[in-house]
Tab-separated table of C-alpha atoms in Angstrom:
chain	number	residue	atom	x	y	z
A	1	UNK	CA	50.776	-31.799	27.368
A	2	UNK	CA	53.054	-34.832	27.358
A	3	UNK	CA	51.687	-38.326	27.990
A	4	UNK	CA	53.558	-41.232	29.562
A	5	UNK	CA	51.551	-44.123	28.122
A	6	UNK	CA	48.697	-44.770	25.706
A	7	UNK	CA	46.397	-47.733	25.215
A	8	UNK	CA	46.000	-48.256	21.476
A	9	UNK	CA	43.364	-50.654	20.143
A	10	UNK	CA	43.745	-51.863	16.566
A	11	UNK	CA	40.172	-51.472	15.334
A	12	UNK	CA	40.689	-52.368	11.683
A	13	UNK	CA	42.501	-55.213	9.865
A	14	UNK	CA	46.283	-54.962	10.058
A	15	UNK	CA	49.126	-57.366	9.403
A	16	UNK	CA	51.096	-58.676	12.369
A	17	UNK	CA	54.375	-57.128	11.188
A	18	UNK	CA	52.755	-53.676	11.123
A	19	UNK	CA	51.258	-54.133	14.576
A	20	UNK	CA	54.808	-54.880	15.709
A	21	UNK	CA	56.026	-51.714	13.961
A	22	UNK	CA	53.561	-49.611	15.959
A	23	UNK	CA	54.345	-51.462	19.198
A	24	UNK	CA	58.071	-50.703	18.986
A	25	UNK	CA	57.377	-47.622	21.068
A	26	UNK	CA	57.231	-49.160	24.532
A	27	UNK	CA	55.037	-46.305	25.733
A	28	UNK	CA	52.216	-47.712	23.613
A	29	UNK	CA	50.108	-50.546	24.984
A	30	UNK	CA	48.959	-52.009	21.671
A	31	UNK	CA	45.916	-54.289	21.824
A	32	UNK	CA	45.273	-56.437	18.751
A	33	UNK	CA	42.911	-59.372	18.503
A	34	UNK	CA	43.013	-60.425	14.833
A	35	UNK	CA	40.259	-63.017	15.232
A	36	UNK	CA	37.845	-60.105	15.746
A	37	UNK	CA	38.957	-58.412	12.509
A	38	UNK	CA	38.738	-59.290	8.827
A	39	UNK	CA	41.714	-60.623	6.899
A	40	UNK	CA	44.007	-57.602	6.297
A	41	UNK	CA	44.733	-58.874	2.776
A	42	UNK	CA	41.055	-58.518	1.795
A	43	UNK	CA	39.833	-55.131	0.573
A	44	UNK	CA	38.161	-53.348	3.506
A	45	UNK	CA	35.459	-52.065	1.118
A	46	UNK	CA	33.865	-55.538	0.972
A	47	UNK	CA	32.500	-54.933	4.479
A	48	UNK	CA	33.303	-55.828	8.088
A	49	UNK	CA	33.816	-59.295	9.503
A	50	UNK	CA	30.571	-61.035	10.418
A	51	UNK	CA	31.042	-61.673	14.148
A	52	UNK	CA	29.062	-63.840	16.519
A	53	UNK	CA	27.210	-61.927	19.257
A	54	UNK	CA	29.940	-62.962	21.682
A	55	UNK	CA	32.675	-61.738	19.336
A	56	UNK	CA	30.871	-58.439	18.761
A	57	UNK	CA	30.565	-57.891	22.509
A	58	UNK	CA	34.284	-58.598	22.923
A	59	UNK	CA	35.154	-56.252	20.046
A	60	UNK	CA	33.082	-53.418	21.507
A	61	UNK	CA	34.578	-53.990	24.958
A	62	UNK	CA	38.049	-53.544	23.484
A	63	UNK	CA	36.994	-50.372	21.667
A	64	UNK	CA	35.534	-49.019	24.887
A	65	UNK	CA	38.833	-49.566	26.707
A	66	UNK	CA	40.920	-47.584	24.226
A	67	UNK	CA	42.512	-44.196	24.567
A	68	UNK	CA	43.467	-44.360	20.888
A	69	UNK	CA	41.933	-46.253	17.972
A	70	UNK	CA	43.880	-47.272	14.889
A	71	UNK	CA	41.064	-47.197	12.369
A	72	UNK	CA	37.371	-46.418	12.555
A	73	UNK	CA	35.503	-49.469	13.875
A	74	UNK	CA	34.261	-51.473	10.885
A	75	UNK	CA	34.765	-48.318	8.756
A	76	UNK	CA	31.315	-47.300	10.026
A	77	UNK	CA	30.126	-43.890	11.162
A	78	UNK	CA	27.459	-45.547	13.318
A	79	UNK	CA	30.048	-47.780	15.019
A	80	UNK	CA	32.276	-44.765	15.601
A	81	UNK	CA	29.380	-42.840	17.154
A	82	UNK	CA	28.610	-45.752	19.492
A	83	UNK	CA	32.243	-46.003	20.557
A	84	UNK	CA	32.725	-42.286	21.214
A	85	UNK	CA	29.540	-42.178	23.285
A	86	UNK	CA	30.461	-45.308	25.261
A	87	UNK	CA	34.133	-44.504	25.892
A	88	UNK	CA	34.871	-41.255	27.730
A	89	UNK	CA	38.587	-42.184	27.799
A	90	UNK	CA	38.906	-42.071	24.007
A	91	UNK	CA	41.200	-39.226	22.966
A	92	UNK	CA	42.296	-39.866	19.381
A	93	UNK	CA	41.098	-41.860	16.356
A	94	UNK	CA	43.259	-42.381	13.287
A	95	UNK	CA	41.196	-43.014	10.151
A	96	UNK	CA	42.639	-45.219	7.423
A	97	UNK	CA	41.386	-43.457	4.254
A	98	UNK	CA	42.861	-40.150	3.146
A	99	UNK	CA	39.260	-38.915	3.131
A	100	UNK	CA	38.586	-40.255	6.605
A	101	UNK	CA	36.954	-36.997	7.597
A	102	UNK	CA	33.810	-38.268	5.881
A	103	UNK	CA	33.719	-41.238	8.264
A	104	UNK	CA	33.843	-38.760	11.132
A	105	UNK	CA	31.088	-36.725	9.542
A	106	UNK	CA	28.928	-39.830	9.145
A	107	UNK	CA	29.141	-40.412	12.895
A	108	UNK	CA	27.174	-37.176	13.510
A	109	UNK	CA	29.070	-36.472	16.725
A	110	UNK	CA	28.116	-33.614	18.981
A	111	UNK	CA	30.253	-30.501	19.278
A	112	UNK	CA	31.372	-31.686	22.713
A	113	UNK	CA	32.421	-35.071	21.319
A	114	UNK	CA	34.294	-33.458	18.435
A	115	UNK	CA	36.101	-31.243	20.927
A	116	UNK	CA	37.005	-34.207	23.160
A	117	UNK	CA	38.324	-36.608	20.511
A	118	UNK	CA	41.040	-35.770	17.986
A	119	UNK	CA	40.742	-37.291	14.511
A	120	UNK	CA	43.509	-37.751	11.958
A	121	UNK	CA	43.619	-39.220	8.448
A	122	UNK	CA	46.107	-41.044	6.254
A	123	UNK	CA	46.305	-38.146	3.790
A	124	UNK	CA	49.546	-38.017	1.823
A	125	UNK	CA	50.142	-41.770	1.909
A	126	UNK	CA	48.123	-42.140	-1.282
A	127	UNK	CA	49.474	-39.096	-3.117
A	128	UNK	CA	52.103	-40.862	-5.263
A	129	UNK	CA	49.916	-43.616	-6.775
A	130	UNK	CA	46.999	-41.222	-7.296
A	131	UNK	CA	49.215	-38.631	-8.964
A	132	UNK	CA	50.562	-41.326	-11.291
A	133	UNK	CA	47.004	-42.392	-12.144
A	134	UNK	CA	46.156	-38.758	-12.892
A	135	UNK	CA	49.157	-38.556	-15.248
A	136	UNK	CA	47.979	-41.779	-16.903
A	137	UNK	CA	44.579	-40.187	-17.456
A	138	UNK	CA	46.023	-37.041	-19.008
A	139	UNK	CA	48.275	-39.155	-21.258
A	140	UNK	CA	45.330	-41.354	-22.260
A	141	UNK	CA	43.460	-38.255	-23.377
A	142	UNK	CA	46.384	-36.675	-25.216
A	143	UNK	CA	47.178	-39.934	-27.009
A	144	UNK	CA	43.498	-40.546	-27.878
A	145	UNK	CA	43.096	-43.867	-26.081
A	146	UNK	CA	39.370	-44.312	-26.973
A	147	UNK	CA	40.150	-43.835	-30.692
A	148	UNK	CA	43.061	-46.279	-30.547
A	149	UNK	CA	41.005	-48.890	-28.718
A	150	UNK	CA	38.103	-48.433	-31.114
A	151	UNK	CA	40.378	-49.035	-34.102
A	152	UNK	CA	41.830	-52.110	-32.430
A	153	UNK	CA	38.417	-53.589	-31.595
A	154	UNK	CA	37.304	-52.994	-35.188
A	155	UNK	CA	40.432	-54.709	-36.543
A	156	UNK	CA	41.195	-51.564	-38.517
A	157	UNK	CA	44.775	-50.496	-39.281
A	158	UNK	CA	44.658	-46.768	-39.887
A	159	UNK	CA	44.063	-44.141	-40.962
A	160	UNK	CA	47.183	-42.622	-39.505
A	161	UNK	CA	46.178	-39.521	-37.538
A	162	UNK	CA	48.159	-37.243	-35.217
A	163	UNK	CA	48.143	-37.740	-31.448
A	164	UNK	CA	48.452	-34.930	-28.925
A	165	UNK	CA	51.692	-33.717	-27.374
A	166	UNK	CA	52.021	-33.043	-23.662
A	167	UNK	CA	54.082	-29.961	-24.476
A	168	UNK	CA	50.949	-28.563	-26.124
A	169	UNK	CA	48.547	-29.702	-23.400
A	170	UNK	CA	47.000	-27.387	-20.812
A	171	UNK	CA	45.897	-29.191	-17.659
A	172	UNK	CA	43.637	-27.749	-14.991
A	173	UNK	CA	44.361	-29.344	-11.586
A	174	UNK	CA	41.399	-28.708	-9.307
A	175	UNK	CA	42.351	-28.999	-5.650
A	176	UNK	CA	45.944	-28.404	-4.601
A	177	UNK	CA	46.252	-30.605	-1.562
A	178	UNK	CA	48.976	-33.244	-1.390
A	179	UNK	CA	47.573	-35.205	-4.345
A	180	UNK	CA	46.935	-32.160	-6.518
A	181	UNK	CA	50.342	-30.625	-5.848
A	182	UNK	CA	52.191	-33.841	-6.677
A	183	UNK	CA	50.073	-34.280	-9.817
A	184	UNK	CA	50.907	-30.726	-10.884
A	185	UNK	CA	54.606	-31.351	-10.275
A	186	UNK	CA	54.636	-34.525	-12.380
A	187	UNK	CA	52.684	-32.951	-15.232
A	188	UNK	CA	54.886	-29.857	-15.227
A	189	UNK	CA	57.966	-32.081	-15.409
A	190	UNK	CA	56.441	-33.772	-18.476
A	191	UNK	CA	56.087	-30.410	-20.187
A	192	UNK	CA	52.410	-29.666	-19.674
A	193	UNK	CA	51.132	-26.174	-18.986
A	194	UNK	CA	49.480	-26.597	-15.585
A	195	UNK	CA	46.966	-24.247	-14.003
A	196	UNK	CA	45.604	-24.778	-10.503
A	197	UNK	CA	42.127	-24.162	-9.123
A	198	UNK	CA	42.132	-23.633	-5.376
A	199	UNK	CA	40.440	-21.561	-2.707
A	200	UNK	CA	43.648	-19.810	-1.723
A	201	UNK	CA	47.219	-19.307	-2.853
A	202	UNK	CA	49.530	-22.236	-2.053
A	203	UNK	CA	52.985	-23.294	-3.173
A	204	UNK	CA	52.582	-25.539	-6.198
A	205	UNK	CA	54.319	-26.127	-9.522
A	206	UNK	CA	51.629	-24.435	-11.579
A	207	UNK	CA	51.655	-21.490	-13.940
A	208	UNK	CA	49.010	-19.750	-11.856
A	209	UNK	CA	46.181	-20.431	-9.423
A	210	UNK	CA	42.668	-19.311	-10.220
A	211	UNK	CA	39.888	-19.087	-7.625
A	212	UNK	CA	37.063	-21.602	-7.535
A	213	UNK	CA	34.682	-18.934	-8.832
A	214	UNK	CA	36.629	-18.916	-12.132
A	215	UNK	CA	36.567	-22.707	-12.612
A	216	UNK	CA	34.229	-22.607	-15.630
A	217	UNK	CA	36.222	-19.900	-17.400
A	218	UNK	CA	39.483	-21.781	-16.809
A	219	UNK	CA	37.903	-25.037	-18.028
A	220	UNK	CA	37.192	-23.452	-21.393
A	221	UNK	CA	40.921	-23.292	-22.145
A	222	UNK	CA	42.006	-26.655	-20.708
A	223	UNK	CA	42.711	-29.825	-22.655
A	224	UNK	CA	42.408	-31.875	-19.470
A	225	UNK	CA	40.835	-31.369	-16.047
A	226	UNK	CA	42.153	-33.326	-13.067
A	227	UNK	CA	39.931	-33.371	-9.987
A	228	UNK	CA	41.841	-33.966	-6.737
A	229	UNK	CA	39.211	-32.729	-4.309
A	230	UNK	CA	38.023	-33.984	-0.927
A	231	UNK	CA	34.355	-34.819	-0.527
A	232	UNK	CA	32.766	-31.930	1.383
A	233	UNK	CA	29.637	-29.803	1.130
A	234	UNK	CA	31.739	-27.121	-0.543
A	235	UNK	CA	33.096	-29.456	-3.231
A	236	UNK	CA	29.883	-31.356	-3.964
A	237	UNK	CA	29.134	-31.165	-7.685
A	238	UNK	CA	32.004	-28.763	-8.419
A	239	UNK	CA	32.366	-30.279	-11.867
A	240	UNK	CA	28.864	-29.038	-12.600
A	241	UNK	CA	26.662	-28.840	-15.685
A	242	UNK	CA	27.709	-25.197	-15.938
A	243	UNK	CA	31.415	-26.057	-15.960
A	244	UNK	CA	30.878	-28.947	-18.385
A	245	UNK	CA	28.994	-26.634	-20.723
A	246	UNK	CA	32.091	-24.423	-20.819
A	247	UNK	CA	34.764	-27.110	-21.334
A	248	UNK	CA	36.977	-27.112	-24.379
A	249	UNK	CA	35.430	-29.602	-26.851
A	250	UNK	CA	36.968	-33.048	-26.516
A	251	UNK	CA	38.613	-32.331	-23.139
A	252	UNK	CA	39.709	-35.123	-20.822
A	253	UNK	CA	38.315	-35.390	-17.280
A	254	UNK	CA	40.265	-37.321	-14.641
A	255	UNK	CA	38.928	-37.825	-11.107
A	256	UNK	CA	41.254	-39.029	-8.344
A	257	UNK	CA	39.349	-37.256	-5.559
A	258	UNK	CA	35.776	-38.126	-4.632
A	259	UNK	CA	32.854	-39.086	-6.835
A	260	UNK	CA	30.574	-36.583	-5.122
A	261	UNK	CA	32.593	-33.711	-6.622
A	262	UNK	CA	31.104	-34.455	-10.066
A	263	UNK	CA	27.577	-33.878	-11.355
A	264	UNK	CA	27.558	-37.407	-12.769
A	265	UNK	CA	24.453	-37.146	-15.005
A	266	UNK	CA	25.910	-33.969	-16.531
A	267	UNK	CA	29.256	-35.719	-17.111
A	268	UNK	CA	27.522	-38.675	-18.773
A	269	UNK	CA	25.646	-36.307	-21.075
A	270	UNK	CA	28.898	-34.521	-21.953
A	271	UNK	CA	30.579	-37.849	-22.733
A	272	UNK	CA	27.654	-38.903	-24.909
A	273	UNK	CA	27.631	-35.726	-26.996
A	274	UNK	CA	31.413	-35.453	-27.240
A	275	UNK	CA	31.962	-32.299	-25.190
A	276	UNK	CA	34.154	-34.502	-22.987
A	277	UNK	CA	36.356	-36.748	-25.095
A	278	UNK	CA	37.476	-39.067	-22.315
A	279	UNK	CA	36.751	-39.566	-18.615
A	280	UNK	CA	39.253	-41.513	-16.520
A	281	UNK	CA	37.581	-42.170	-13.186
A	282	UNK	CA	38.895	-43.822	-10.044
A	283	UNK	CA	35.754	-42.833	-8.150
A	284	UNK	CA	32.039	-42.532	-8.880
A	285	UNK	CA	29.080	-40.955	-7.104
A	286	UNK	CA	27.842	-44.367	-5.903
A	287	UNK	CA	30.278	-47.190	-5.192
A	288	UNK	CA	30.246	-49.932	-6.271
A	289	UNK	CA	29.000	-48.456	-9.538
A	290	UNK	CA	25.425	-49.676	-10.201
A	291	UNK	CA	25.120	-52.194	-13.031
A	292	UNK	CA	22.778	-49.950	-15.027
A	293	UNK	CA	25.043	-46.882	-14.937
A	294	UNK	CA	25.987	-45.760	-18.489
A	295	UNK	CA	29.608	-45.239	-17.407
A	296	UNK	CA	30.102	-49.006	-17.700
A	297	UNK	CA	29.510	-49.064	-21.436
A	298	UNK	CA	30.500	-45.648	-22.774
A	299	UNK	CA	33.489	-46.171	-25.091
A	300	UNK	CA	35.189	-42.980	-23.920
A	301	UNK	CA	35.347	-43.919	-20.227
A	302	UNK	CA	38.116	-45.685	-18.306
A	303	UNK	CA	37.006	-46.933	-14.888
A	304	UNK	CA	39.119	-48.010	-11.912
A	305	UNK	CA	37.199	-49.515	-8.949
A	306	UNK	CA	38.530	-46.983	-6.412
A	307	UNK	CA	41.852	-48.771	-6.631
A	308	UNK	CA	44.229	-46.113	-7.970
A	309	UNK	CA	45.438	-45.188	-4.473
A	310	UNK	CA	46.533	-48.699	-3.622
A	311	UNK	CA	50.192	-49.650	-3.705
A	312	UNK	CA	52.067	-52.556	-2.109
A	313	UNK	CA	53.493	-50.054	0.387
A	314	UNK	CA	50.197	-48.485	1.491
A	315	UNK	CA	49.646	-50.436	4.765
A	316	UNK	CA	53.244	-49.877	5.901
A	317	UNK	CA	53.119	-46.164	5.134
A	318	UNK	CA	49.869	-45.789	7.084
A	319	UNK	CA	51.358	-47.644	10.062
A	320	UNK	CA	54.467	-45.459	9.923
A	321	UNK	CA	52.339	-42.319	9.784
A	322	UNK	CA	50.365	-43.495	12.804
A	323	UNK	CA	53.569	-44.308	14.701
A	324	UNK	CA	54.914	-40.816	13.996
A	325	UNK	CA	51.676	-39.245	15.168
A	326	UNK	CA	51.724	-41.410	18.307
A	327	UNK	CA	55.206	-40.089	19.072
A	328	UNK	CA	53.898	-36.555	18.617
A	329	UNK	CA	50.847	-37.238	20.777
A	330	UNK	CA	53.013	-38.573	23.591
A	331	UNK	CA	55.261	-35.512	23.337
A	332	UNK	CA	52.345	-33.087	23.311
A	333	UNK	CA	53.257	-31.925	19.797
A	334	UNK	CA	50.835	-31.090	16.956
A	335	UNK	CA	49.679	-34.111	14.965
A	336	UNK	CA	49.795	-34.543	11.205
A	337	UNK	CA	46.595	-34.637	9.129
A	338	UNK	CA	44.158	-33.469	11.791
A	339	UNK	CA	40.564	-33.527	10.510
A	340	UNK	CA	38.873	-30.164	10.087
A	341	UNK	CA	35.652	-30.875	11.999
A	342	UNK	CA	33.769	-28.019	10.315
A	343	UNK	CA	34.277	-29.204	6.736
A	344	UNK	CA	35.399	-32.767	7.567
A	345	UNK	CA	38.491	-33.105	5.415
């Protein structure tokens, strides 16, 4: 069904130039009150703007007038639930993270509410920087980054020992969505032997795809494992103690998906006893990572504070994706990146 006009409320921090980009479509009534939002140049993970009671009432009134929201209010499932319940006109919410389905899940909406409101994510926008980070992790493992750094810290020159070659490296890419497929493509181009783990056959530049049930067996032959999984009930703890017990000794683990996909205590134990030679992690089970977590101090861990997806172009690409989906919504066409409201990815 085509639509003549939509009222879009910007519910999350956004730069003025990108609001203008969205508003170029004259069929969109774009409402943006930046004084009610945090500074768009500040990481949204630090938390929402602290509003006065009057500002909060104004913010919620705007949300309750929207047919479309750009962003989940305050990145909060509870705020999203309040808005959906209070606004029967709301038809579509675009979530900012690629894993925005988890924000929808956190709202605990009823089946009727999930049927009434369409949810989309920014999946794909982050694929390039995350795939590059995954390649960095595989390279760090092949070139023995912990050993090199240890020698440097000790002020020791030598002994001269061989480093790995990518042409002799087997990489298991677990999860062949946009991020996993691009990672596989880049690693294949660098000469790696790449095997995918996925629930079904998809087109990807991999030697073969093995089912999830064979993850442990495939891990036993891999020099590196790249996790590019969404955070769902089905993926929780997929890198399990069982899989880690089967890994090739000294293997590298790279996670550019979600921290919940790893049995973190089991990974820490594997890093401590050397079964895993290096872990390169953009995500952890709890974020920010607690100060007493051993991952901070293990010499064979490289941590990124959930920053590997960020590029200077990220906000523009998200705004462009939203604008394209708005055009599709107005035309009655299928939208990109619709959230699966059974598994919430």
